Amino acid sequence: MSSESTNHEPPTADARPRRRADAQRNIGSLLEAAKEVFASEGVDAPAKEIADRAGVGVGTLYRHFPKRSDLVLAVLEHDVEACVEAARTLSAAEEPGDALVHWIGRYTDVVATKRGLAAALHSGDAAFEGLGQRLLAQLEPSLAALLERAEDAGAIRRDVDPDDLLRAVAHLCAPGPDGTAFSQRMVRLLLDGLRA
Amino acid sequence: MSSESTNHEPPTADARPRRRADAQRNIGSLLEAAKEVFASEGVDAPAKEIADRAGVGVGTLYRHFPKRSDLVLAVLEHDVEACVEAARTLSAAEEPGDALVHWIGRYTDVVATKRGLAAALHSGDAAFEGLGQRLLAQLEPSLAALLERAEDAGAIRRDVDPDDLLRAVAHLCAPGPDGTAFSQRMVRLLLDGLRA
DNA sequence: ATAGAAGTGGAAGTACGTTCCGCTTCTATT
DNA sequence: AATAGAAGCGGAACGTACTTCCACTTCTAT
């Protein structure tokens, strides 16, 4: 909980001169508060809860993050970047098949760990409009590269779409009575279905 | 849309003397209305919508179906029974492996067709408490029988839990941009993972 | 120091779920 | 057919949450 390095641009990032210092501070507080609240109550926790914990009014929350999905995405940014990075690292360090499996495992963890994320992704709720698309857009290239490499190595079949796979895993990550164990089992089963 | 044959017992069915005729009629109207509304707006449609369409007050809806899951389950009853029946029929008529695949296909249709059902099942929303458990309880024996037969025939691996499979398929059935096509594709992939 | 832009907070409007209870309708009984 | 009491009904009332809006505050460039 120290650095606020990432420069945030919720809406269109363009010819903005600069952002007032207090606004920047509030955005930081909101992100921190949201991370905590999301972890303990899920991504559909009341807006007031987050605003209160951040010490700002709800208006400020909505100003910076008009849709719930903006906030979720911002909180997830770090995880998503880590996934993209991991794809590079794994691809360089492991066999094509292993790299793929390990990366999927990591992605599974990210989604399964965020309480209510999987449900939110497919709730159809307007507040989460586009969340799935945006996550997909960021991760699709990473997975596509891993898949292609595995295909070329003959480790997996050739008819699997990266978007499909990302969506499927996200679906399977809804929390159940036995924590993430169920998710892990099912994702493994799905991966078995991938083999050539 | 003609017969109201099924005798409904939302709560505990026991030493109830009888049910007033108008109440029985209202329950019928509510089920019919709910089926229509669920189909067009999803299982989390506003309660008033359903009550209005049935021509009753919201109080009446809540009296007969205290939790949303009671209503959903009642509407699904017919589909669930058809699934149970299909398990018997398919098991008698087809090869073990084929029977399993066809049955899963049918189950997939049932879940994928109900707008919002998959999302509701894992929303964690209190209103849907126990819905998953109850559906699982009704369908588990059917699938267990099919699985065992397929296992004995050497068609599939032996480490698959019927509950897991039912839950996994239900998860995969959340509606996406391409209708049920995605669900079907993913379930097929999962089934490929099942092979011995 | 100051003008004006940027940002803030929370009240107000909206929507929906759920409960509660006075009133209506049914049914068993005579 | 009349009637008493049980069963059921409707919808107003209340609570919770989302979202918008604008008078007011705070910041920053000059």
XYZ file of C-alpha atoms (C1' of nucleotides) in Angstrom:
452
model
C 0.000 0.000 0.000
C 2.533 2.692 -0.856
C 2.966 3.976 -4.377
C 0.276 5.405 -6.592
C 2.257 5.051 -9.755
C -0.411 4.267 -12.302
C -1.780 7.435 -13.866
C -5.501 6.920 -14.107
C -7.689 7.905 -17.022
C -11.165 6.482 -16.506
C -12.829 8.143 -19.493
C -11.182 9.090 -22.752
C -7.546 9.979 -22.180
C -6.620 12.891 -24.377
C -5.724 16.534 -24.252
C -6.297 16.809 -20.497
C -3.886 19.484 -19.153
C -3.518 17.940 -15.709
C -5.518 16.602 -12.805
C -5.939 18.469 -9.579
C -3.908 17.086 -6.716
C -6.865 16.446 -4.405
C -8.698 14.591 -7.157
C -5.683 12.373 -7.686
C -5.581 11.663 -3.982
C -9.271 10.794 -3.895
C -8.887 8.412 -6.788
C -6.131 6.675 -4.893
C -8.252 6.379 -1.764
C -11.179 5.063 -3.770
C -9.096 2.385 -5.432
C -7.676 1.265 -2.141
C -11.087 1.231 -0.497
C -12.619 -0.595 -3.437
C -9.942 -3.253 -3.339
C -10.684 -3.953 0.317
C -14.446 -3.864 -0.032
C -14.437 -5.995 -3.171
C -12.372 -8.581 -1.329
C -14.650 -8.748 1.663
C -18.074 -8.173 0.141
C -17.738 -8.834 -3.554
C -17.705 -6.574 -6.563
C -21.351 -5.637 -6.167
C -20.954 -4.099 -2.739
C -22.943 -0.892 -2.088
C -21.388 2.243 -3.530
C -21.779 4.119 -0.268
C -19.694 1.532 1.520
C -16.761 2.204 -0.765
C -17.197 5.969 -0.681
C -17.395 6.006 3.124
C -14.302 3.909 3.523
C -12.438 6.168 1.157
C -13.638 9.189 3.110
C -15.369 10.828 0.147
C -18.964 11.400 -0.922
C -20.723 9.089 -3.345
C -20.746 11.876 -5.887
C -16.972 11.740 -6.017
C -17.022 8.031 -6.604
C -19.405 8.398 -9.523
C -17.445 11.316 -10.913
C -14.299 9.261 -11.265
C -15.854 5.900 -11.962
C -19.212 6.431 -13.658
C -19.873 2.725 -14.078
C -19.151 -0.020 -11.644
C -17.147 -1.757 -14.297
C -14.745 1.199 -14.464
C -13.927 0.712 -10.814
C -13.588 -3.047 -11.097
C -11.362 -2.735 -14.090
C -9.157 -0.176 -12.356
C -8.772 -2.427 -9.327
C -7.993 -5.368 -11.569
C -5.492 -3.460 -13.644
C -2.544 -4.682 -11.645
C -3.624 -8.305 -11.855
C -4.252 -8.052 -15.553
C -0.855 -6.556 -16.197
C 0.742 -9.299 -14.149
C -1.026 -11.853 -16.340
C 0.212 -10.252 -19.518
C 3.722 -10.208 -18.128
C 3.452 -13.829 -16.983
C 2.523 -14.892 -20.472
C 5.837 -13.548 -21.748
C 7.855 -15.065 -18.934
C 6.251 -18.495 -19.123
C 6.487 -18.609 -22.865
C 10.225 -18.040 -22.662
C 10.864 -20.436 -19.820
C 8.712 -23.496 -20.412
C 7.551 -26.038 -22.922
C 4.615 -24.746 -24.996
C 2.101 -27.085 -23.383
C 3.271 -26.438 -19.840
C 3.387 -22.698 -20.361
C -0.219 -22.743 -21.500
C -1.410 -24.814 -18.570
C 0.451 -22.718 -16.047
C -0.803 -19.479 -17.479
C -4.386 -20.658 -17.412
C -3.865 -21.663 -13.807
C -2.709 -18.188 -12.981
C -5.609 -16.583 -14.798
C -7.983 -18.925 -12.987
C -6.602 -17.722 -9.671
C -7.123 -14.093 -10.563
C -10.763 -14.569 -11.488
C -11.635 -17.115 -8.817
C -10.127 -14.942 -6.116
C -12.305 -11.902 -6.784
C -15.509 -12.534 -4.971
C -18.452 -12.153 -7.303
C -16.381 -11.280 -10.349
C -17.428 -14.287 -12.374
C -21.066 -13.717 -11.500
C -20.780 -10.032 -12.338
C -19.171 -10.755 -15.679
C -22.265 -12.547 -16.802
C -24.995 -10.961 -14.799
C -26.123 -8.908 -17.757
C -26.293 -6.055 -15.277
C -25.876 -2.741 -17.077
C -23.382 -1.614 -14.451
C -20.935 -4.236 -15.683
C -21.512 -3.540 -19.332
C -18.343 -4.066 -21.278
C -16.301 -5.364 -18.374
C -15.934 -8.742 -20.008
C -15.066 -7.239 -23.360
C -12.413 -5.032 -21.888
C -10.802 -7.803 -19.877
C -10.910 -10.053 -22.893
C -9.352 -7.407 -25.086
C -6.432 -7.023 -22.713
C -5.733 -10.703 -22.212
C -6.634 -12.154 -25.572
C -3.278 -11.437 -27.245
C -1.364 -13.118 -24.428
C -3.400 -16.280 -24.570
C -3.463 -16.281 -28.347
C 0.308 -16.361 -28.416
C 0.484 -19.211 -25.930
C -2.145 -21.172 -27.804
C -0.443 -20.766 -31.138
C 2.845 -21.936 -29.733
C 1.193 -24.985 -28.161
C -0.625 -25.752 -31.383
C 2.562 -25.581 -33.396
C 4.181 -27.960 -30.946
C 1.308 -30.350 -31.492
C 0.350 -30.231 -27.824
C -3.259 -29.159 -28.361
C -5.966 -29.222 -30.966
C -6.216 -26.385 -33.440
C -9.846 -25.391 -33.161
C -9.793 -23.469 -29.914
C -10.550 -19.785 -29.854
C -8.692 -17.773 -27.193
C -11.748 -15.664 -26.406
C -13.822 -18.766 -25.900
C -11.299 -20.167 -23.520
C -11.004 -16.985 -21.485
C -14.755 -16.737 -21.196
C -15.159 -20.386 -20.314
C -12.600 -20.238 -17.544
C -14.157 -17.062 -16.206
C -17.506 -18.829 -16.101
C -16.118 -21.785 -14.240
C -14.617 -19.547 -11.594
C -17.818 -18.721 -9.765
C -17.248 -19.498 -6.116
C -18.855 -22.612 -4.718
C -19.076 -24.341 -1.355
C -15.562 -25.759 -1.697
C -13.736 -22.533 -2.442
C -11.651 -22.470 -5.590
C -11.154 -26.233 -5.582
C -14.123 -26.772 -7.839
C -12.901 -24.143 -10.269
C -9.463 -25.670 -10.441
C -10.875 -29.152 -11.046
C -13.167 -27.997 -13.799
C -10.552 -25.903 -15.533
C -8.236 -28.899 -15.498
C -10.987 -30.961 -17.096
C -11.464 -28.331 -19.743
C -7.733 -28.326 -20.449
C -7.798 -32.081 -20.839
C -10.371 -31.524 -23.538
C -7.881 -29.300 -25.296
C -5.249 -31.937 -25.925
C -4.711 -32.977 -29.486
C -51.173 -23.374 -21.776
C -54.139 -25.483 -20.694
C -53.897 -27.944 -17.823
C -52.786 -27.178 -14.300
C -52.179 -30.734 -13.315
C -49.207 -30.484 -10.962
C -50.372 -30.078 -7.376
C -48.112 -27.478 -5.881
C -46.602 -27.497 -2.422
C -44.081 -24.687 -2.183
C -43.272 -25.075 1.532
C -43.395 -28.264 3.545
C -46.114 -30.546 2.236
C -47.792 -32.259 5.141
C -51.050 -32.352 7.063
C -52.599 -29.532 5.046
C -56.353 -30.235 4.854
C -56.860 -28.609 1.487
C -56.181 -25.471 -0.473
C -58.796 -22.920 -1.285
C -59.916 -22.951 -4.901
C -59.033 -19.319 -5.599
C -55.583 -19.795 -4.148
C -54.993 -22.751 -6.420
C -56.080 -20.662 -9.372
C -53.759 -17.827 -8.414
C -50.832 -20.172 -8.115
C -51.559 -21.374 -11.607
C -51.712 -17.835 -12.959
C -48.490 -16.935 -11.199
C -46.630 -19.888 -12.629
C -47.842 -19.114 -16.109
C -46.975 -15.448 -15.757
C -43.577 -16.256 -14.298
C -42.770 -18.592 -17.149
C -43.495 -15.854 -19.674
C -41.700 -13.121 -17.792
C -38.678 -15.285 -17.046
C -38.418 -16.079 -20.730
C -38.562 -12.487 -21.865
C -36.794 -10.671 -19.038
C -34.832 -13.274 -17.144
C -35.283 -14.887 -13.761
C -34.533 -11.678 -11.888
C -37.377 -9.700 -13.391
C -39.255 -7.362 -11.006
C -41.762 -9.097 -8.760
C -44.461 -6.592 -9.616
C -44.179 -7.468 -13.283
C -45.045 -11.066 -12.587
C -47.808 -10.232 -10.137
C -49.397 -7.765 -12.549
C -49.350 -10.169 -15.415
C -50.931 -12.827 -13.242
C -53.566 -10.329 -12.166
C -52.763 -10.581 -8.473
C -51.085 -8.343 -5.904
C -47.454 -8.734 -4.947
C -48.541 -9.928 -1.542
C -50.078 -12.972 -3.139
C -46.918 -13.733 -5.026
C -44.860 -13.605 -1.847
C -47.420 -15.652 0.043
C -47.101 -18.579 -2.332
C -43.469 -18.184 -3.273
C -41.622 -16.558 -0.399
C -38.250 -16.736 -2.129
C -37.502 -16.126 -5.745
C -35.908 -19.534 -5.925
C -39.241 -21.152 -5.012
C -40.797 -19.602 -8.068
C -37.927 -20.483 -10.353
C -37.885 -24.036 -9.143
C -41.629 -24.390 -9.646
C -41.363 -23.067 -13.190
C -38.477 -25.410 -13.892
C -40.193 -28.441 -12.440
C -41.479 -29.633 -15.784
C -38.084 -29.318 -17.448
C -36.373 -31.097 -14.610
C -38.800 -33.980 -14.721
C -38.298 -34.230 -18.459
C -34.560 -34.491 -17.885
C -34.973 -37.263 -15.365
C -37.217 -39.108 -17.768
C -34.800 -38.560 -20.645
C -32.004 -40.137 -18.642
C -34.006 -43.347 -18.424
C -34.998 -43.330 -22.071
C -31.540 -42.560 -23.391
C -29.897 -45.093 -21.143
C -32.142 -47.824 -22.547
C -31.834 -46.782 -26.150
C -28.232 -45.806 -26.757
C -24.628 -46.745 -26.215
C -23.370 -45.619 -22.786
C -21.113 -42.911 -24.184
C -23.710 -41.556 -26.588
C -26.423 -41.570 -23.967
C -24.238 -39.479 -21.693
C -23.382 -36.964 -24.373
C -26.966 -36.614 -25.509
C -28.269 -36.201 -22.010
C -25.746 -33.490 -21.234
C -26.802 -31.777 -24.434
C -30.370 -31.766 -23.293
C -29.491 -30.484 -19.852
C -27.394 -27.777 -21.465
C -30.397 -26.655 -23.459
C -32.571 -26.414 -20.377
C -30.139 -24.214 -18.508
C -28.950 -22.154 -21.460
C -32.510 -21.421 -22.511
C -33.585 -19.817 -19.239
C -32.395 -16.278 -19.430
C -30.340 -15.408 -16.417
C -30.634 -18.801 -14.772
C -26.927 -19.544 -14.866
C -26.107 -16.125 -13.513
C -28.720 -16.466 -10.781
C -27.425 -19.836 -9.744
C -24.123 -18.316 -8.804
C -24.982 -14.778 -7.950
C -24.790 -15.518 -4.253
C -27.999 -13.527 -4.005
C -29.985 -14.614 -0.952
C -33.143 -14.802 -3.058
C -31.679 -17.735 -4.942
C -30.362 -19.500 -1.868
C -30.550 -23.233 -2.302
C -31.736 -23.160 -5.881
C -28.573 -24.832 -7.075
C -28.644 -27.438 -4.339
C -32.222 -28.342 -5.074
C -31.694 -28.640 -8.799
C -28.577 -30.675 -8.214
C -30.365 -32.975 -5.820
C -33.039 -33.727 -8.369
C -30.726 -34.327 -11.304
C -27.712 -35.912 -9.658
C -29.074 -39.479 -9.568
C -29.881 -39.379 -13.280
C -26.453 -38.225 -14.276
C -24.745 -40.531 -11.797
C -26.394 -43.520 -13.449
C -25.360 -42.395 -16.919
C -21.817 -41.733 -15.783
C -21.436 -45.085 -14.123
C -22.652 -46.873 -17.194
C -20.233 -44.934 -19.379
C -17.402 -45.626 -16.982
C -18.111 -49.359 -16.965
C -18.091 -49.332 -20.744
C -14.674 -47.692 -20.643
C -15.940 -44.654 -22.524
C -14.875 -42.084 -19.952
C -12.452 -41.598 -17.094
C -13.451 -42.648 -13.614
C -12.691 -39.539 -11.602
C -15.629 -37.364 -12.539
C -18.155 -36.338 -9.938
C -21.733 -35.890 -11.214
C -22.316 -32.818 -9.072
C -19.170 -31.230 -10.445
C -20.293 -31.852 -13.961
C -23.784 -30.479 -13.423
C -22.384 -27.365 -11.835
C -19.752 -26.906 -14.499
C -22.262 -27.134 -17.319
C -24.595 -24.750 -15.526
C -21.732 -22.279 -15.243
C -20.896 -22.533 -18.894
C -24.464 -21.798 -19.889
C -24.442 -18.081 -19.181
C -25.703 -16.352 -22.294
C -23.182 -14.561 -24.440
C -23.205 -12.476 -27.612
C -23.567 -15.563 -29.793
C -26.580 -17.113 -28.091
C -26.176 -20.666 -26.900
C -23.506 -21.454 -29.477
C -20.746 -20.620 -27.039
C -22.272 -22.798 -24.348
C -22.586 -25.716 -26.696
C -18.990 -25.361 -27.847
C -17.634 -25.199 -24.339
C -19.673 -28.091 -23.060
C -18.419 -30.157 -25.955
C -14.871 -29.235 -24.995
C -15.554 -30.262 -21.428
C -16.949 -33.574 -22.592
C -13.839 -34.178 -24.660
C -11.915 -33.796 -21.443
C -14.002 -36.592 -19.993
C -12.905 -39.282 -22.393
C -10.802 -42.097 -20.991
C -4.175 37.900 -3.379
C -7.530 36.538 -6.493
C -10.450 34.885 -10.357
C -12.081 31.149 -12.335
C -11.781 26.335 -13.151
C -12.024 21.866 -11.110
C -13.785 19.023 -7.873
C -16.837 17.827 -3.881
C -20.672 16.110 -0.967
C -24.880 14.670 0.044
C -29.845 15.618 -0.620
C -33.334 14.291 -3.833
C -35.434 11.411 -7.185
C -36.136 6.730 -8.753
C -36.701 1.882 -8.570
C -37.280 -2.359 -6.486
C -37.789 -5.943 -2.697
C -40.338 -7.306 1.185
C -43.582 -7.029 5.054
C -47.873 -6.285 7.204
C -52.614 -6.020 8.205
C -57.529 -4.488 7.292
C -60.618 -6.262 4.053
C -62.625 -9.823 0.864
C -63.786 -14.340 -0.545
C -64.418 -18.996 0.208
C -66.195 -23.123 2.512
C -68.090 -26.034 6.035
C -71.968 -26.178 8.763
C -76.605 -25.766 10.063
C -80.014 -20.023 2.312
C -77.659 -17.971 5.891
C -73.635 -17.472 8.493
C -69.276 -17.699 11.163
C -64.747 -18.263 10.922
C -60.752 -19.478 8.365
C -58.005 -18.638 4.426
C -56.390 -15.683 1.282
C -55.856 -11.116 -0.911
C -54.026 -6.494 -2.251
C -51.297 -2.782 -2.142
C -49.651 0.923 0.872
C -45.684 1.576 3.570
C -41.062 1.060 4.616
C -36.151 0.025 3.827
C -32.209 -0.160 0.836
C -29.474 1.009 -3.021
C -28.386 3.371 -7.404
C -27.665 7.595 -9.763
C -28.033 12.534 -10.775
C -27.482 17.251 -9.869
C -25.923 21.635 -8.318
C -24.680 25.038 -4.603
C -20.533 25.186 -2.335
C -15.502 24.386 -1.464
C -10.783 23.843 -2.772
C -7.119 24.242 -5.798
C -3.968 26.462 -9.120
C -2.201 29.696 -12.402
C -1.328 34.350 -12.665
